[in-house]
Coordinates of C-alpha atoms in Angstrom, one line a residue:
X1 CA -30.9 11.1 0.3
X2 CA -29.4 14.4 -0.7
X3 CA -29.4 15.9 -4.3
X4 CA -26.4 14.4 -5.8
X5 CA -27.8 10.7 -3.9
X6 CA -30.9 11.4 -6.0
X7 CA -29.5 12.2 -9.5
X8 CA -27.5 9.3 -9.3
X9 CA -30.4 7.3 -8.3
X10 CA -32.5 8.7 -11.1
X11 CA -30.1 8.2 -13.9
X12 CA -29.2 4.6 -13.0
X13 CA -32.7 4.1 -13.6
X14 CA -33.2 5.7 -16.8
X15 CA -30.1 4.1 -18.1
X16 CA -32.1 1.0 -17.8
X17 CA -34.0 1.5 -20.3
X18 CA -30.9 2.5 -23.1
X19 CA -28.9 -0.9 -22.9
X20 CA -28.8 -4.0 -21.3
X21 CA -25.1 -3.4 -20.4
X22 CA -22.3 -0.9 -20.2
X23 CA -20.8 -2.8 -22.8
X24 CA -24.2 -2.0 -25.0
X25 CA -24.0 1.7 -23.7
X26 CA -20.6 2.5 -25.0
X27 CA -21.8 1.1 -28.4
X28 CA -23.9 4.0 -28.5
X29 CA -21.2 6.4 -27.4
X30 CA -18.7 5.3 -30.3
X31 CA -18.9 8.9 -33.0
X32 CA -17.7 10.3 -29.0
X33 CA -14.7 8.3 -28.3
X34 CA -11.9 8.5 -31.2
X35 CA -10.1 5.3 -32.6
X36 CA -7.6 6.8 -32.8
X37 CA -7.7 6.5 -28.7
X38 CA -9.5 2.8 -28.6
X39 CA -10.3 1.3 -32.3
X40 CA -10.4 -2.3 -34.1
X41 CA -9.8 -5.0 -31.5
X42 CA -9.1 -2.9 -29.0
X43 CA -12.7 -1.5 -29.4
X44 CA -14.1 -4.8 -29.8
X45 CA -12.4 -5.9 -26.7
X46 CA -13.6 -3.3 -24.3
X47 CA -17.0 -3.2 -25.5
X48 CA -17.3 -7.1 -24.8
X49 CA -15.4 -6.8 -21.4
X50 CA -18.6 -4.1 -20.1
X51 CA -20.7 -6.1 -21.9
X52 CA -20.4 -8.5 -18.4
X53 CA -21.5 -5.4 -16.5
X54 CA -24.5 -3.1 -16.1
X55 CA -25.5 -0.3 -17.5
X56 CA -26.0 1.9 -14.7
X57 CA -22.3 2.3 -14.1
X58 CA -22.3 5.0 -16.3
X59 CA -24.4 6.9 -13.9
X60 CA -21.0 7.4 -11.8
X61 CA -17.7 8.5 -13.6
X62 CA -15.8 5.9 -15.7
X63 CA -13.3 5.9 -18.4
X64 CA -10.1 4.2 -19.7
X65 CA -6.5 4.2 -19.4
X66 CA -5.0 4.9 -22.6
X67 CA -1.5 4.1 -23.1
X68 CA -0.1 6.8 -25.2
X69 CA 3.0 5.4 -25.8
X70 CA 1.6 2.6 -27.5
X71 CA 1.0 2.0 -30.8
X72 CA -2.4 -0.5 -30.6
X73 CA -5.4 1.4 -30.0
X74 CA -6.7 0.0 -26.7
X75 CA -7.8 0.8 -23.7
X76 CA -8.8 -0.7 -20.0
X77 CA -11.8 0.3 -18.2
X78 CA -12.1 2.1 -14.7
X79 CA -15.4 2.5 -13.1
X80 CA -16.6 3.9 -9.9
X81 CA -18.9 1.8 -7.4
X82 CA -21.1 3.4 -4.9
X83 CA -22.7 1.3 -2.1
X84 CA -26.4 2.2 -1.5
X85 CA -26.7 2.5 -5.9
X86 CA -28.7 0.0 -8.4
X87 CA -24.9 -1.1 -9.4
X88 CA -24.0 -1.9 -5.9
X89 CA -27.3 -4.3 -5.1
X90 CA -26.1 -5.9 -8.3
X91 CA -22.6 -6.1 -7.2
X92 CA -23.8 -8.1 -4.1
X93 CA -26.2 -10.2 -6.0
X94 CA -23.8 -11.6 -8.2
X95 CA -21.4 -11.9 -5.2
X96 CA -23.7 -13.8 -2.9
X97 CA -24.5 -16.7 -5.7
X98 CA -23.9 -20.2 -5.2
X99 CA -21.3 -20.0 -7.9
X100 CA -19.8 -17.0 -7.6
X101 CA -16.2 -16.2 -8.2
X102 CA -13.6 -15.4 -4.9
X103 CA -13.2 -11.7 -6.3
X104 CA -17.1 -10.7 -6.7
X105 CA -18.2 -12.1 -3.4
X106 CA -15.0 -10.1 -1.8
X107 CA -15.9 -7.0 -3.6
X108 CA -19.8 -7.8 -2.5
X109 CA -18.2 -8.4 1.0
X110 CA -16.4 -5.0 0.8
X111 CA -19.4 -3.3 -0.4
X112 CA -21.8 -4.5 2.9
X113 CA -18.9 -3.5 5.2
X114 CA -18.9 0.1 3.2
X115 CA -22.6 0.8 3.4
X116 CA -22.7 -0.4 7.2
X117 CA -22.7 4.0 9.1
X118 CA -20.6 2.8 11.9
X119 CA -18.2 0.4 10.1
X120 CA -14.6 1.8 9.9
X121 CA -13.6 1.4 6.0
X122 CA -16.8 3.8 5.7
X123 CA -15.7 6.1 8.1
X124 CA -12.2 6.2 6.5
X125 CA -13.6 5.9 3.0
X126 CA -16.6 6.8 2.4
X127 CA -19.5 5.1 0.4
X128 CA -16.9 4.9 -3.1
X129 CA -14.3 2.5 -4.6
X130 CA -12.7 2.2 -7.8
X131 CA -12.8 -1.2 -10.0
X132 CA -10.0 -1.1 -12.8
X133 CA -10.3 -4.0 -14.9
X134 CA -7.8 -4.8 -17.3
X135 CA -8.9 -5.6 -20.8
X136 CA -6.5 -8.2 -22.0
X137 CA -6.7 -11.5 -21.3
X138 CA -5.3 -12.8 -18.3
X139 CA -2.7 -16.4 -18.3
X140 CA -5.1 -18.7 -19.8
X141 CA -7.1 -16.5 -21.8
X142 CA -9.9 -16.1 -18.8
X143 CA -10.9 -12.2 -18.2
X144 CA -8.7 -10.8 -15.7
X145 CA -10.7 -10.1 -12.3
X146 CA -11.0 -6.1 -11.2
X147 CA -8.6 -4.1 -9.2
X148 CA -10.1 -2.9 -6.4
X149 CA -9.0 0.8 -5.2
X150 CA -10.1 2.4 -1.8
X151 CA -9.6 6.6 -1.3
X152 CA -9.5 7.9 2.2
X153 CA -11.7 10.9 1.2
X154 CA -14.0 11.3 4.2
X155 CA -10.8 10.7 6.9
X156 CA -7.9 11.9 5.0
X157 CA -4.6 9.6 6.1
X158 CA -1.5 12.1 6.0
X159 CA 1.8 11.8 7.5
X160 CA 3.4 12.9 10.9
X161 CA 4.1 16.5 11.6
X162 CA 7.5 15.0 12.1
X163 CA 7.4 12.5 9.5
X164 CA 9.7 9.7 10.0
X165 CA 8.7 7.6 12.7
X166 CA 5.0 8.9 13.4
X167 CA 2.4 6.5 12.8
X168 CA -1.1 8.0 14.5
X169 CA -3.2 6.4 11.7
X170 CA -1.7 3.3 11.8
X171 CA -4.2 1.7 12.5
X172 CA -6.8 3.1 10.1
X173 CA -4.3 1.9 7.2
X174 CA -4.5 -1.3 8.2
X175 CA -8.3 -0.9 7.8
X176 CA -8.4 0.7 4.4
X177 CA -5.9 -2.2 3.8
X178 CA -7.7 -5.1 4.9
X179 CA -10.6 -3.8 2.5
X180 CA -8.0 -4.1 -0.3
X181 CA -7.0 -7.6 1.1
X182 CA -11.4 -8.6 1.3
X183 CA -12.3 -7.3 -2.5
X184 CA -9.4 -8.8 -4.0
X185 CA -9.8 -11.9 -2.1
X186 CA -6.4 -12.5 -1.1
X187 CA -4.9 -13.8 2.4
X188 CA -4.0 -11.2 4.9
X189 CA 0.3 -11.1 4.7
X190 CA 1.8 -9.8 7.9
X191 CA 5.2 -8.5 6.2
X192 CA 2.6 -6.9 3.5
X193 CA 1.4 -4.8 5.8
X194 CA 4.8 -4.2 7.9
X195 CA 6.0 -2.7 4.9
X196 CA 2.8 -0.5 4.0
X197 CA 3.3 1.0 8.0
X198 CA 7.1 1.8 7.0
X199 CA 6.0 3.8 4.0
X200 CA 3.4 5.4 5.7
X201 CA 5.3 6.1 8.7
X202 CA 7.8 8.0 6.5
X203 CA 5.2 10.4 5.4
X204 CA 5.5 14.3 6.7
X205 CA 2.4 16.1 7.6
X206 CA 2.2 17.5 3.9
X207 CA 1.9 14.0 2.2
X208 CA -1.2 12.0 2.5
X209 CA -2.6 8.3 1.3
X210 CA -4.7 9.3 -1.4
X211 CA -5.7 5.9 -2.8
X212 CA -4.5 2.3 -1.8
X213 CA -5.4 -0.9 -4.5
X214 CA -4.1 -4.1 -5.3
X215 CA -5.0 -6.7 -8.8
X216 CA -5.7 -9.9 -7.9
X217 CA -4.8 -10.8 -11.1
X218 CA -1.5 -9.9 -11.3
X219 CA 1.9 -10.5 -8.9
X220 CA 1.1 -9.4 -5.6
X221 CA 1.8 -6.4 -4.3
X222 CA -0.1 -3.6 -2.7
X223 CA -0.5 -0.1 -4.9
X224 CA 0.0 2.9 -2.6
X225 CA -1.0 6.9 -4.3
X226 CA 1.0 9.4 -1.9
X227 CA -0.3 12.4 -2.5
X228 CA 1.2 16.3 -1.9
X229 CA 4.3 16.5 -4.2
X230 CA 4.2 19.8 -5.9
X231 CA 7.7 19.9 -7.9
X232 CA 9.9 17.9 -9.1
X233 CA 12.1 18.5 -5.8
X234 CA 9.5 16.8 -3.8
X235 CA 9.2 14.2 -5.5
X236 CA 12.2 13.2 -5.1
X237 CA 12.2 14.2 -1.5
X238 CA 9.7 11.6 -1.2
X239 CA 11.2 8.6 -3.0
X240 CA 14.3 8.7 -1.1
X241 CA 12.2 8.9 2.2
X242 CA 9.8 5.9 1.2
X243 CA 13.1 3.7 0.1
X244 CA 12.2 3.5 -3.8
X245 CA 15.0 1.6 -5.4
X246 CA 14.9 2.6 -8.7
X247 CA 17.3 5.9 -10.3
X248 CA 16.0 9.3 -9.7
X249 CA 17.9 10.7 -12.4
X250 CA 15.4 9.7 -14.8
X251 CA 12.6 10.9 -12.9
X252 CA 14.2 14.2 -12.1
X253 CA 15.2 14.5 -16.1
X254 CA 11.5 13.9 -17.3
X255 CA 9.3 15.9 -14.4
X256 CA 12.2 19.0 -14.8
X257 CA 11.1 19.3 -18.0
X258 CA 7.4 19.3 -17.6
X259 CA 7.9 21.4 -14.8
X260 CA 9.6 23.9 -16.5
X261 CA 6.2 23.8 -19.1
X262 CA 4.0 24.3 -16.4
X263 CA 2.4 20.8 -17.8
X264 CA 1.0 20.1 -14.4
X265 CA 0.1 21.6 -11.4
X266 CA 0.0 18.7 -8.7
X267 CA 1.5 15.1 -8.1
X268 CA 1.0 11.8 -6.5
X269 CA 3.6 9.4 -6.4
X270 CA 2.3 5.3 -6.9
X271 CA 4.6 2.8 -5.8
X272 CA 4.3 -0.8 -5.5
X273 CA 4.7 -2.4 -2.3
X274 CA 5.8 -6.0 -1.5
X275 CA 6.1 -8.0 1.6
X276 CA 10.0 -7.8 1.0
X277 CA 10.1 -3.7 -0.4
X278 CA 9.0 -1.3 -2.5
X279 CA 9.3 -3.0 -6.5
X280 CA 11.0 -1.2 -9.5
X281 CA 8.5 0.0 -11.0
X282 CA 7.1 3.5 -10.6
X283 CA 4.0 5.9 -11.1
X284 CA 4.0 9.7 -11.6
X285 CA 0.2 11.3 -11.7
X286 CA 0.3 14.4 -12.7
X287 CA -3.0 16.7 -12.2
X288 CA -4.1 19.8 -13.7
X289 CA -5.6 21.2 -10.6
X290 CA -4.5 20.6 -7.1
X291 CA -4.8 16.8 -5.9
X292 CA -7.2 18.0 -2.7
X293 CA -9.5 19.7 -5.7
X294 CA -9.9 15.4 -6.6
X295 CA -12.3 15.7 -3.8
X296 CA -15.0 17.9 -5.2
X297 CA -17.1 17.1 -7.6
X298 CA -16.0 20.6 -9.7
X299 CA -13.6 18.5 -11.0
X300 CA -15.4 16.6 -12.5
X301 CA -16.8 20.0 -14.9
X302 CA -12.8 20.9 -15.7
X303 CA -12.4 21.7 -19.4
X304 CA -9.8 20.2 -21.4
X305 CA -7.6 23.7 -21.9
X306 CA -6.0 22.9 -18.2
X307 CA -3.8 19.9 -20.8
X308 CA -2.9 22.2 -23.2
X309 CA 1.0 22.5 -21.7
X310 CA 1.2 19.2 -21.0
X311 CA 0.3 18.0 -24.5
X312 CA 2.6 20.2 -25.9
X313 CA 5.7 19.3 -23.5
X314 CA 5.3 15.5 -24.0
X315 CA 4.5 15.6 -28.1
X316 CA 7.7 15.4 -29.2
X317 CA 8.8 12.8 -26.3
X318 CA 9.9 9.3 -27.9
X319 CA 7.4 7.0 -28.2
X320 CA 4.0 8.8 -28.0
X321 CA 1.4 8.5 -30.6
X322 CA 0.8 11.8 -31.9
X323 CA -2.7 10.5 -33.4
X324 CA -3.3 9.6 -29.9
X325 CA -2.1 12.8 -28.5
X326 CA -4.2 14.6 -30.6
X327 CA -7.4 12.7 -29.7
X328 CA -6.6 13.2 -26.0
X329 CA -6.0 16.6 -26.5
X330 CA -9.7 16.8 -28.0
X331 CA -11.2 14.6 -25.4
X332 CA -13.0 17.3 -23.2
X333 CA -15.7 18.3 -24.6
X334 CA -17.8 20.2 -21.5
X335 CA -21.2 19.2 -20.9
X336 CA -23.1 17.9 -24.2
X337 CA -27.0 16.6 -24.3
X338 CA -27.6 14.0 -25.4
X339 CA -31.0 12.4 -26.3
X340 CA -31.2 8.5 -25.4
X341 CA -34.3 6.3 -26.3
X342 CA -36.9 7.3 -23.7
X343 CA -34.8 10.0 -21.9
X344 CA -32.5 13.4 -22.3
X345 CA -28.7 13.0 -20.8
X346 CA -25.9 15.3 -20.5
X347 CA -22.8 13.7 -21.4
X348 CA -19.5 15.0 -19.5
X349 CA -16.2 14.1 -20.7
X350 CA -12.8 14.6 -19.3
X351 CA -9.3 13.8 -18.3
X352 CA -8.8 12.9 -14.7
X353 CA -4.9 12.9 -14.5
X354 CA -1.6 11.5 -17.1
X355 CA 0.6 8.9 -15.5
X356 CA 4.6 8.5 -16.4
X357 CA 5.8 5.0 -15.9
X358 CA 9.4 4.6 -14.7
X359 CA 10.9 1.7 -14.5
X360 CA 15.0 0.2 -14.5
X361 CA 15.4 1.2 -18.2
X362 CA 13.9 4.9 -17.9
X363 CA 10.5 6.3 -18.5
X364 CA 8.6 3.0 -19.8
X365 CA 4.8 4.9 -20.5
X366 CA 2.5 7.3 -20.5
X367 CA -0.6 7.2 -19.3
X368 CA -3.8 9.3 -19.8
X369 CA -6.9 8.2 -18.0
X370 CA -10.1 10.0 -19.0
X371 CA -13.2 9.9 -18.4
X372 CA -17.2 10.1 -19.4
X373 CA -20.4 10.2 -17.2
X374 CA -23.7 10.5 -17.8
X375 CA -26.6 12.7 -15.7
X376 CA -30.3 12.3 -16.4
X377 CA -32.2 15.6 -17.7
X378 CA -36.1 15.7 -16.5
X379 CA -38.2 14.7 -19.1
X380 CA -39.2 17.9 -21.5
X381 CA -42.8 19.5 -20.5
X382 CA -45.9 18.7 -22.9

């Protein structure tokens, strides 16, 4: 177990002892997180959403995806899932019961085949996953089941030298694929994953796969992050490669003008992909550092000044909030210490990247997903 293993391990198990769930935890947390951001039912509704999980997720990064071109003050939840952890063996309990639902024993089968050394999605991907779980009610009024998001980290998945027409990793996108296909408890689809190979094989030796995810409770498609796009030039570069359907101009008018702001200083692109295409409907992530910089954990320690361009560029952009933009613009706080019921914890909040949403009519929303963690502090001396 190395050093990071063993601070993870520790604070799961001191964050035992503070709630009985997430849900409980974030309670705690409310003077931190502004209502302006998530308030009223909105708050209510996230808080009894991790109120169904445990506690210990906070050990890892999690946060919330805060529409900031929306006028309701709510939020869904993102959390990270580490095999080997308290929250994993939980995970798989849950998932091997009698009466468990399809999605929790795929994710519980996803996280055996992750902690298994030799297995291939760990080799690709590492020990980590993403859950996103949406916070309004699915058809029916039942809680929507988790996202599941994979991120070739160890093994990273980029394009050919070439591009168009390479295809060397084929087959480990397949596997990161099929772990998609496992957690979200879906049916493999052949012409799904035809048309995943065709947008990877399109990829140039600069771009890479830097997350792939699918909701099993929404339409199905498969959600691919392309990672590499620096300006707005590339960007487009890229959509016209991978066959997006939808106008550029819009995209072009929108990134120019953050570009010319220096709001951002990397870019994946997230498209959705069908059995029968690519769908209308686009993502921009825009990052404050450089996209391979996701991959260490100073990222995690960034302070909230690297936003200051962007929340300037996009305040005056029809439709967003400012009372939300002014809360996100405070939402980095460093490290702060906390002091929990039986135990000290540093508190570390932060935005992980701002999403644009294109769509047919133009830019549809912006996104900002942030995020909180909590570290366990060694117990003062006598």
């Amino acid at each position: 177990m190395n050093a990071l293993d063993e601070l993870w391990a520790i604070t799961e198990e001191r964050l035992l002892g503070e709630a009985s769930s997430l849900g409980g935890l974030l309670a705690g947390l409310r003077p931190r997180i502004s209502p302006a951001l998530i308030g009223g039912i909105g708050w209510d509704s996230l808080v009894a959403r991790a109120g169904d999980l445990p506690a210990t997720f906070a050990a890892f990064p999690f946060g919330f995806e805060v529409r900031l071109t929306d006028p309701r003050p709510c939020a869904d939840l993102g959390v990270s899932l580490v095999c080997g952890s308290r929250t994993a063996q939980w995970f798989l309990t849950m998932g091997r019961a009698p009466d468990a639902d399809p999605v929790t024993a795929g994710i519980a089968r996803l996280v055996c085949d992750k902690a298994r050394q030799g297995s291939g999605i760990r080799r690709i991907t590492g020990p980590k996953m993403l859950l996103e779980y949406d916070v309004r009610p699915a058809a029916g009024g039942s809680p929507a089941q988790p996202g599941t998001f994979l991120y070739p980290t160890e093994q990273p998945i980029f394009g050919s030298p070439c591009g168009g027409g390479g295809g060397e990793r084929a087959g480990d996108v397949g596997i990161v694929l099929d772990g998609v296909v496992t957690a979200t408890a879906r049916h493999p689809d052949a012409a799904e994953r035809r048309e995943v190979e065709r947008v990877y094989r399109t990829l140039d030796s600069g771009t890479r796969i830097m997350s792939v995810g699918a909701f099993p409770s929404r339409e199905r498609m498969v959600r691919l992050a392309l990672a590499g796009p620096r300006r707005t030039s590339d960007v487009l570069e890229l959509l016209e490669h991978v066959g997006w359907p939808g106008e550029r101009s819009t995209v072009s008018a929108v990134l120019s003008r953050l570009q010319e702001a220096n709001a951002f200083a990397s870019l994946a692109v997230h498209v959705d992909v069908r059995a029968g295409g690519l769908g209308p409907a686009l993502g921009i992530g825009l990052y404050a550092r450089d996209t391979d910089w996701l991959r260490s954990g100073k990222y995690w320690l960034a302070d909230g000044t690297d936003w200051a361009a962007f929340v300037e560029t996009v305040e005056d952009m029809s439709g967003v909030v400012p009372a939300k933009l002014s809360a996100l613009a405070g939402w980095s706080s460093g490290a702060e210490t906390l002091f929990g019921k039986s135990s000290r914890f540093v508190l570390i909040r932060g935005i992980h990247h701002v999403k644009l949403v294109v769509n047919d009519q133009g830019l549809d929303e912006i996104k900002a997903y942030v995020f909180l963690m909590l570290c366990a502090l060694p117990p003062r001396p006598r």
